[in-house]
mmCIF file of C-alpha atoms in Angstrom:
data_model
loop_
_atom_site.group_PDB
_atom_site.id
_atom_site.type_symbol
_atom_site.label_atom_id
_atom_site.label_comp_id
_atom_site.label_asym_id
_atom_site.label_seq_id
_atom_site.Cartn_x
_atom_site.Cartn_y
_atom_site.Cartn_z
ATOM 1 C CA MET L 1 88.276 124.786 25.686
ATOM 2 C CA ALA L 2 90.216 122.278 28.200
ATOM 3 C CA THR L 3 92.699 120.307 26.593
ATOM 4 C CA GLN L 4 90.718 117.108 27.706
ATOM 5 C CA ASP L 5 87.481 118.087 26.318
ATOM 6 C CA ARG L 6 89.269 118.929 22.958
ATOM 7 C CA GLU L 7 90.866 115.312 22.949
ATOM 8 C CA GLU L 8 87.358 113.757 23.544
ATOM 9 C CA MET L 9 85.957 115.905 20.438
ATOM 10 C CA GLU L 10 88.847 114.835 18.365
ATOM 11 C CA GLY L 11 88.677 111.218 19.414
ATOM 12 C CA GLY L 12 84.754 111.215 18.969
ATOM 13 C CA LEU L 13 85.423 112.588 15.292
ATOM 14 C CA MET L 14 88.058 110.039 14.625
ATOM 15 C CA THR L 15 86.061 107.017 15.834
ATOM 16 C CA SER L 16 82.807 107.954 13.979
ATOM 17 C CA LEU L 17 84.926 108.179 10.820
ATOM 18 C CA GLN L 18 86.162 104.609 11.168
ATOM 19 C CA GLY L 19 82.938 103.232 10.047
ATOM 20 C CA LEU L 20 83.018 104.833 6.653
ATOM 21 C CA SER L 21 84.459 103.010 3.862
ATOM 22 C CA ARG L 22 87.279 103.941 1.592
ATOM 23 C CA ASP L 23 85.074 105.654 -1.212
ATOM 24 C CA GLU L 24 83.116 107.400 1.441
ATOM 25 C CA LEU L 25 86.213 108.816 3.029
ATOM 26 C CA ASP L 26 87.204 109.869 -0.136
ATOM 27 C CA SER L 27 84.092 111.741 -0.406
ATOM 28 C CA LEU L 28 84.642 113.559 2.722
ATOM 29 C CA CYS L 29 88.501 114.364 2.114
ATOM 30 C CA VAL L 30 87.119 116.216 -1.218
ATOM 31 C CA ASP L 31 84.613 118.026 0.586
ATOM 32 C CA LEU L 32 86.907 119.276 3.291
ATOM 33 C CA LYS L 33 89.464 120.106 0.428
ATOM 34 C CA ILE L 34 91.896 117.596 1.965
ATOM 35 C CA VAL L 35 94.228 116.700 -1.289
ATOM 36 C CA GLY L 36 96.345 114.045 -2.381
ATOM 37 C CA GLN L 37 94.137 111.280 -0.733
ATOM 38 C CA THR L 38 93.010 109.400 -3.646
ATOM 39 C CA GLY L 39 93.779 105.970 -4.206
ATOM 40 C CA LYS L 40 95.479 106.018 -0.576
ATOM 41 C CA THR L 41 94.889 103.261 2.186
ATOM 42 C CA HIS L 42 91.745 103.563 4.553
ATOM 43 C CA TRP L 43 94.484 104.302 7.573
ATOM 44 C CA SER L 44 96.070 106.900 5.460
ATOM 45 C CA LYS L 45 92.991 108.715 4.798
ATOM 46 C CA LEU L 46 91.836 108.575 8.496
ATOM 47 C CA ARG L 47 95.420 110.205 9.650
ATOM 48 C CA ALA L 48 94.934 113.018 6.792
ATOM 49 C CA LEU L 49 91.319 113.552 8.403
ATOM 50 C CA GLY L 50 93.148 113.473 12.087
ATOM 51 C CA CYS L 51 95.641 115.989 10.994
ATOM 52 C CA HIS L 52 92.922 118.103 9.404
ATOM 53 C CA PHE L 53 90.963 118.414 12.609
ATOM 54 C CA GLU L 54 94.102 118.973 14.899
ATOM 55 C CA ASP L 55 94.727 121.998 13.117
ATOM 56 C CA LEU L 56 91.486 123.564 13.695
ATOM 57 C CA SER L 57 90.788 126.313 16.197
ATOM 58 C CA ASP L 58 88.868 125.194 19.401
ATOM 59 C CA GLU L 59 85.964 127.081 17.751
ATOM 60 C CA GLU L 60 86.286 125.494 14.397
ATOM 61 C CA LEU L 61 86.457 122.095 15.769
ATOM 62 C CA GLY L 62 83.313 122.619 17.713
ATOM 63 C CA GLY L 63 81.663 123.497 14.019
ATOM 64 C CA ALA L 64 83.454 120.722 12.576
ATOM 65 C CA ILE L 65 80.991 118.286 14.692
ATOM 66 C CA LYS L 66 77.741 119.647 13.449
ATOM 67 C CA ASP L 67 79.402 119.789 9.824
ATOM 68 C CA LEU L 68 80.354 116.233 9.885
ATOM 69 C CA THR L 69 76.910 114.780 11.124
ATOM 70 C CA GLU L 70 75.623 116.281 7.979
ATOM 71 C CA LYS L 71 78.268 115.403 5.694
ATOM 72 C CA ILE L 72 77.946 111.844 6.873
ATOM 73 C CA TYR L 73 74.288 111.742 6.045
ATOM 74 C CA THR L 74 75.158 113.214 2.546
ATOM 75 C CA ILE L 75 77.708 110.614 1.564
ATOM 76 C CA VAL L 76 75.927 107.538 2.922
ATOM 77 C CA THR L 77 72.660 108.229 1.679
ATOM 78 C CA PRO L 78 71.608 107.246 -1.538
ATOM 79 C CA ALA L 79 70.274 109.381 -4.419
ATOM 80 C CA PRO L 80 66.134 108.879 -3.879
ATOM 81 C CA ASP L 81 64.716 107.023 -6.292
ATOM 82 C CA ASN L 82 62.105 108.371 -9.057
ATOM 83 C CA ARG L 83 58.906 108.508 -7.515
ATOM 84 C CA PRO L 84 55.424 107.590 -9.581
ATOM 85 C CA LYS L 85 53.303 110.670 -10.044
ATOM 86 C CA ASP L 86 50.831 109.306 -7.849
ATOM 87 C CA ALA L 87 53.340 108.702 -4.936
ATOM 88 C CA PRO L 88 52.934 111.003 -1.778
ATOM 89 C CA SER L 89 55.307 113.973 -1.804
ATOM 90 C CA PRO L 90 58.158 113.765 0.265
ATOM 91 C CA ASP L 91 57.005 116.835 2.247
ATOM 92 C CA SER L 92 54.286 114.819 3.448
ATOM 93 C CA GLN L 93 56.433 112.093 4.989
ATOM 94 C CA GLU L 94 57.176 112.398 8.685
ATOM 95 C CA GLY L 95 60.818 112.412 7.864
ATOM 96 C CA PRO L 96 63.347 110.952 5.519
ATOM 97 C CA ASP L 97 64.099 107.217 6.015
ATOM 98 C CA VAL L 98 67.330 106.383 8.151
ATOM 99 C CA THR L 99 69.160 103.573 6.456
ATOM 100 C CA PRO L 100 70.985 100.926 9.015
ATOM 101 C CA LYS L 101 74.302 102.482 8.097
ATOM 102 C CA GLU L 102 73.219 105.914 8.774
ATOM 103 C CA ASP L 103 71.905 104.924 12.213
ATOM 104 C CA LYS L 104 74.815 103.071 13.176
ATOM 105 C CA LEU L 105 77.344 105.689 12.017
ATOM 106 C CA MET L 106 75.168 108.415 13.853
ATOM 107 C CA LYS L 107 74.948 106.239 17.099
ATOM 108 C CA ASP L 108 78.651 105.546 16.866
ATOM 109 C CA LEU L 109 79.362 109.416 16.509
ATOM 110 C CA THR L 110 77.082 110.172 19.490
ATOM 111 C CA ALA L 111 78.739 107.507 21.958
ATOM 112 C CA ALA L 112 82.006 108.126 20.704
ATOM 113 C CA LEU L 113 81.883 111.944 21.689
ATOM 114 C CA LYS L 114 80.936 110.626 25.324
ATOM 115 C CA ARG L 115 84.185 108.982 25.959
ATOM 116 C CA ARG L 116 87.698 109.917 25.592
ATOM 117 C CA GLU L 117 90.087 108.621 22.684
ATOM 118 C CA PHE L 118 92.214 106.060 23.628
ATOM 119 C CA LYS L 119 95.580 107.752 24.412
ATOM 120 C CA VAL L 120 98.702 105.756 25.512
ATOM 121 C CA GLN L 121 99.940 107.234 28.966
ATOM 122 C CA GLY L 122 103.648 107.893 28.466
ATOM 123 C CA GLN L 123 106.125 107.810 25.614
ATOM 124 C CA ILE L 124 107.625 104.971 23.614
ATOM 125 C CA GLY L 125 111.473 105.662 23.356
ATOM 126 C CA GLU L 126 114.306 103.362 22.955
ATOM 127 C CA PRO L 127 114.737 100.246 24.846
ATOM 128 C CA GLY L 128 115.774 100.695 28.488
ATOM 129 C CA GLN L 129 115.517 104.307 28.001
ATOM 130 C CA LYS L 130 115.001 106.101 31.189
ATOM 131 C CA ASP L 131 111.454 107.703 31.623
ATOM 132 C CA ARG L 132 110.030 105.529 28.998
ATOM 133 C CA LEU L 133 107.380 103.084 28.882
ATOM 134 C CA THR L 134 108.464 99.527 29.037
ATOM 135 C CA PHE L 135 106.976 96.857 26.712
ATOM 136 C CA SER L 136 105.133 95.421 29.841
ATOM 137 C CA SER L 137 103.158 98.812 30.197
ATOM 138 C CA ILE L 138 102.581 99.276 26.555
ATOM 139 C CA ALA L 139 100.798 95.813 26.112
ATOM 140 C CA ASN L 140 98.913 96.203 29.727
ATOM 141 C CA GLN L 141 97.549 99.591 28.216
ATOM 142 C CA ILE L 142 96.638 97.795 24.710
ATOM 143 C CA GLU L 143 94.800 94.981 26.736
ATOM 144 C CA GLN L 144 92.885 97.784 28.752
ATOM 145 C CA GLY L 145 91.604 99.629 25.680
ATOM 146 C CA LEU L 146 90.331 96.631 24.135
ATOM 147 C CA LYS L 147 88.442 95.702 27.409
ATOM 148 C CA LYS L 148 86.847 99.249 27.303
ATOM 149 C CA GLY L 149 85.817 98.685 23.601
ATOM 150 C CA HIS L 150 88.180 101.081 21.641
ATOM 151 C CA PRO L 151 88.408 99.856 18.262
ATOM 152 C CA GLU L 152 91.699 98.283 17.097
ATOM 153 C CA LEU L 153 92.607 100.742 14.586
ATOM 154 C CA GLU L 154 92.175 103.684 17.559
ATOM 155 C CA ILE L 155 94.626 101.781 19.425
ATOM 156 C CA ILE L 156 96.981 101.458 16.626
ATOM 157 C CA MET L 157 96.900 105.044 15.947
ATOM 158 C CA GLY L 158 97.056 105.820 19.946
ATOM 159 C CA VAL L 159 100.364 103.701 20.264
ATOM 160 C CA VAL L 160 102.130 105.248 16.903
ATOM 161 C CA LYS L 161 101.331 108.739 18.283
ATOM 162 C CA ALA L 162 103.185 107.904 21.617
ATOM 163 C CA ILE L 163 106.170 107.017 19.982
ATOM 164 C CA THR L 164 108.690 109.863 20.523
ATOM 165 C CA TYR L 165 109.224 111.601 17.076
ATOM 166 C CA GLY L 166 112.660 110.920 15.014
ATOM 167 C CA LEU L 167 112.423 106.907 16.070
ATOM 168 C CA PRO L 168 112.827 105.024 13.118
ATOM 169 C CA LEU L 169 110.023 102.811 14.633
ATOM 170 C CA ARG L 170 107.575 105.624 14.188
ATOM 171 C CA ALA L 171 108.478 106.160 10.772
ATOM 172 C CA TYR L 172 108.327 102.623 10.020
ATOM 173 C CA LEU L 173 104.791 102.122 11.371
ATOM 174 C CA GLU L 174 103.434 105.444 9.727
ATOM 175 C CA GLY L 175 104.559 103.633 6.522
ATOM 176 C CA ARG L 176 102.628 100.667 7.286
ATOM 177 C CA PRO L 177 99.078 101.549 7.398
ATOM 178 C CA GLU L 178 97.436 98.338 7.107
ATOM 179 C CA ILE L 179 99.030 96.910 10.182
ATOM 180 C CA THR L 180 96.945 94.946 12.636
ATOM 181 C CA LEU L 181 97.301 94.842 16.350
ATOM 182 C CA PRO L 182 98.750 91.584 16.622
ATOM 183 C CA GLN L 183 101.416 92.381 14.149
ATOM 184 C CA LEU L 184 101.936 95.499 16.252
ATOM 185 C CA ARG L 185 102.545 93.667 19.277
ATOM 186 C CA ARG L 186 105.137 91.541 17.615
ATOM 187 C CA VAL L 187 106.995 94.544 16.138
ATOM 188 C CA LEU L 188 106.908 96.301 19.738
ATOM 189 C CA ARG L 189 108.133 92.914 21.116
ATOM 190 C CA SER L 190 111.033 93.182 18.493
ATOM 191 C CA HIS L 191 111.754 96.976 19.390
ATOM 192 C CA PHE L 192 112.130 96.195 22.890
ATOM 193 C CA LYS L 193 113.971 93.056 22.344
ATOM 194 C CA GLU L 194 111.645 90.971 24.220
ATOM 195 C CA ARG L 195 111.832 87.189 24.409
ATOM 196 C CA GLY L 196 109.142 84.755 22.859
ATOM 197 C CA ALA L 197 106.548 82.683 24.694
ATOM 198 C CA ILE L 198 108.420 79.530 24.891
ATOM 199 C CA GLU L 199 111.324 80.739 26.457
ATOM 200 C CA LEU L 200 109.481 83.141 28.679
ATOM 201 C CA TYR L 201 107.498 80.284 29.757
ATOM 202 C CA GLN L 202 110.242 78.252 30.553
ATOM 203 C CA GLU L 203 111.849 81.199 32.565
ATOM 204 C CA LEU L 204 108.652 81.205 34.509
ATOM 205 C CA THR L 205 108.753 77.535 35.529
ATOM 206 C CA SER L 206 111.718 77.908 37.465
ATOM 207 C CA VAL L 207 111.873 81.535 38.555
ATOM 208 C CA VAL L 208 113.428 81.883 41.960
ATOM 209 C CA GLN L 209 114.173 84.566 44.446
ATOM 210 C CA GLN L 210 117.564 85.807 44.237
ATOM 211 C CA PRO L 211 119.543 86.024 47.513
ATOM 212 C CA LYS L 212 119.547 90.037 47.677
ATOM 213 C CA GLU L 213 115.938 90.128 46.098
ATOM 214 C CA SER L 214 113.234 91.236 48.662
ATOM 215 C CA SER L 215 110.241 88.957 48.760
ATOM 216 C CA HIS L 216 108.253 91.983 47.417
ATOM 217 C CA ASP L 217 110.515 92.396 44.495
ATOM 218 C CA PHE L 218 110.620 88.925 43.811
ATOM 219 C CA LEU L 219 106.775 88.455 43.508
ATOM 220 C CA LEU L 220 106.222 91.418 41.529
ATOM 221 C CA ARG L 221 109.223 90.038 38.984
ATOM 222 C CA ALA L 222 107.184 86.791 38.679
ATOM 223 C CA MET L 223 103.835 88.330 37.929
ATOM 224 C CA ASP L 224 105.409 90.569 35.314
ATOM 225 C CA LEU L 225 106.723 87.465 33.971
ATOM 226 C CA ARG L 226 103.593 85.746 34.067
ATOM 227 C CA GLN L 227 102.128 88.715 32.114
ATOM 228 C CA LYS L 228 104.838 88.751 29.226
ATOM 229 C CA VAL L 229 104.039 85.082 28.860
ATOM 230 C CA LEU L 230 100.220 85.841 28.070
ATOM 231 C CA PHE L 231 100.977 88.752 25.915
ATOM 232 C CA ALA L 232 103.497 86.876 23.923
ATOM 233 C CA SER L 233 100.917 83.967 23.451
ATOM 234 C CA GLN L 234 98.320 86.348 22.221
ATOM 235 C CA GLU L 235 100.607 87.576 19.272
ATOM 236 C CA ASP L 236 99.712 86.551 15.594
ATOM 237 C CA LYS L 237 101.343 83.329 14.672
ATOM 238 C CA ALA L 238 102.957 82.901 17.861
ATOM 239 C CA THR L 239 105.203 79.587 17.965
ATOM 240 C CA LEU L 240 103.350 78.326 20.894
ATOM 241 C CA GLN L 241 100.049 79.752 22.839
ATOM 242 C CA TYR L 242 99.813 78.953 26.510
ATOM 243 C CA ASP L 243 96.113 79.516 27.926
ATOM 244 C CA LYS L 244 95.509 81.608 30.902
ATOM 245 C CA ALA L 245 94.722 78.285 33.234
ATOM 246 C CA LEU L 246 98.159 76.846 32.614
ATOM 247 C CA VAL L 247 100.261 79.925 32.929
ATOM 248 C CA ARG L 248 98.320 80.631 36.251
ATOM 249 C CA ASP L 249 99.195 77.257 37.421
ATOM 250 C CA THR L 250 102.594 77.381 36.448
ATOM 251 C CA PHE L 251 103.062 80.756 38.215
ATOM 252 C CA SER L 252 101.368 79.592 41.644
ATOM 253 C CA GLN L 253 103.582 76.343 41.633
ATOM 254 C CA SER L 254 106.711 78.506 40.753
ATOM 255 C CA LEU L 255 105.989 80.907 43.653
ATOM 256 C CA SER L 256 105.489 77.896 46.191
ATOM 257 C CA THR L 257 109.039 76.549 45.313
ATOM 258 C CA GLY L 258 110.622 80.215 44.601
ATOM 259 C CA PHE L 259 110.267 82.046 47.602
ATOM 260 C CA ASN L 260 113.104 81.676 50.455
ATOM 261 C CA GLU L 261 111.995 79.029 52.852
ATOM 262 C CA ARG L 262 110.239 80.605 55.806
ATOM 263 C CA ILE L 263 108.105 82.771 53.177
ATOM 264 C CA ARG L 264 107.371 79.865 51.008
ATOM 265 C CA MET L 265 105.863 77.919 53.961
ATOM 266 C CA GLU L 266 103.815 80.765 54.975
ATOM 267 C CA MET L 267 102.426 81.617 51.315
ATOM 268 C CA ARG L 268 101.986 77.847 50.392
ATOM 269 C CA PRO L 269 98.305 77.559 51.279
ATOM 270 C CA HIS L 270 97.543 80.806 49.223
ATOM 271 C CA LEU L 271 99.179 79.360 46.271
ATOM 272 C CA GLU L 272 98.535 75.440 46.196
ATOM 273 C CA ASN L 273 94.641 76.250 45.690
ATOM 274 C CA THR L 274 94.811 76.907 41.981
ATOM 275 C CA THR L 275 91.324 76.951 41.497
ATOM 276 C CA SER L 276 90.765 79.889 43.686
ATOM 277 C CA THR L 277 90.064 83.385 42.524
ATOM 278 C CA ILE L 278 92.840 84.864 44.478
ATOM 279 C CA THR L 279 94.017 88.164 42.925
ATOM 280 C CA ASP L 280 97.395 89.653 42.588
ATOM 281 C CA GLU L 281 96.259 92.282 45.175
ATOM 282 C CA ASP L 282 95.569 89.522 47.597
ATOM 283 C CA LEU L 283 98.880 88.158 47.193
ATOM 284 C CA LEU L 284 100.586 91.184 48.010
ATOM 285 C CA GLU L 285 98.618 92.100 51.137
ATOM 286 C CA ARG L 286 99.290 88.606 52.403
ATOM 287 C CA LEU L 287 102.939 88.890 51.474
ATOM 288 C CA ASN L 288 103.111 92.099 53.307
ATOM 289 C CA GLN L 289 101.534 90.280 56.490
ATOM 290 C CA VAL L 290 103.955 87.474 56.339
ATOM 291 C CA VAL L 291 106.858 89.772 55.869
ATOM 292 C CA SER L 292 105.858 92.432 58.770
ATOM 293 C CA VAL L 293 106.072 89.379 61.473
ATOM 294 C CA GLU L 294 109.482 88.474 60.315
#
């Protein structure tokens, strides 16, 4: 089985299980002979199930998908009511009634198996470590995962898996099974020693091109700073939240004063119209055109 196919199958299994309650996960753990999970948290049970599936061979994993479907039906289906003697025989019915919960779980399982599990591209290491992800890269991947409809718990698990083994950060997060996505972002910000929204916004208002800095590098630095302001504003209990419109206007104003004089004059018409839908790609292309005629 190809690696990508196996990842999709494992991701589908885990996504479908997130709809089960703690008691239902207990029943599934018992059925799969996974010990030591009684009384544990929802996330702890999911992690134990994830480890169970990772240890299966490709053939066993394929069979687990079929078994899981049957087990979910068994777990979430209540025992049948005692029928009166004159009630129609169950065998005479077209099929068993499907409860809304059963129907949703099966649809979730089917949909999950058709898409890949959320997986962070790259590894999370120490701040400034070479060949490791930056905070901006991780935050952007989290945002993209949310836009694609990945559940928050799946994203959290994906981020934790991306942290290098042996780092205290990974051990800490594995011991916080109930952590939320906003809380995770705050922990990551602290790990990377990133500044808060207020300090970042103040820097954005006065960002300027440095003497030895190219116009292209300055624009990318300003874009990265803008994104950091937005990310910091989304975090749980952020001191001050800046909406996208305000940050966009501040970004445009800072660029219109931050470029060197000749570039500033050429770029200003594209920056003054703050209500336009100009994209980052448009700005980069326009800047390249301006620089090429210097």
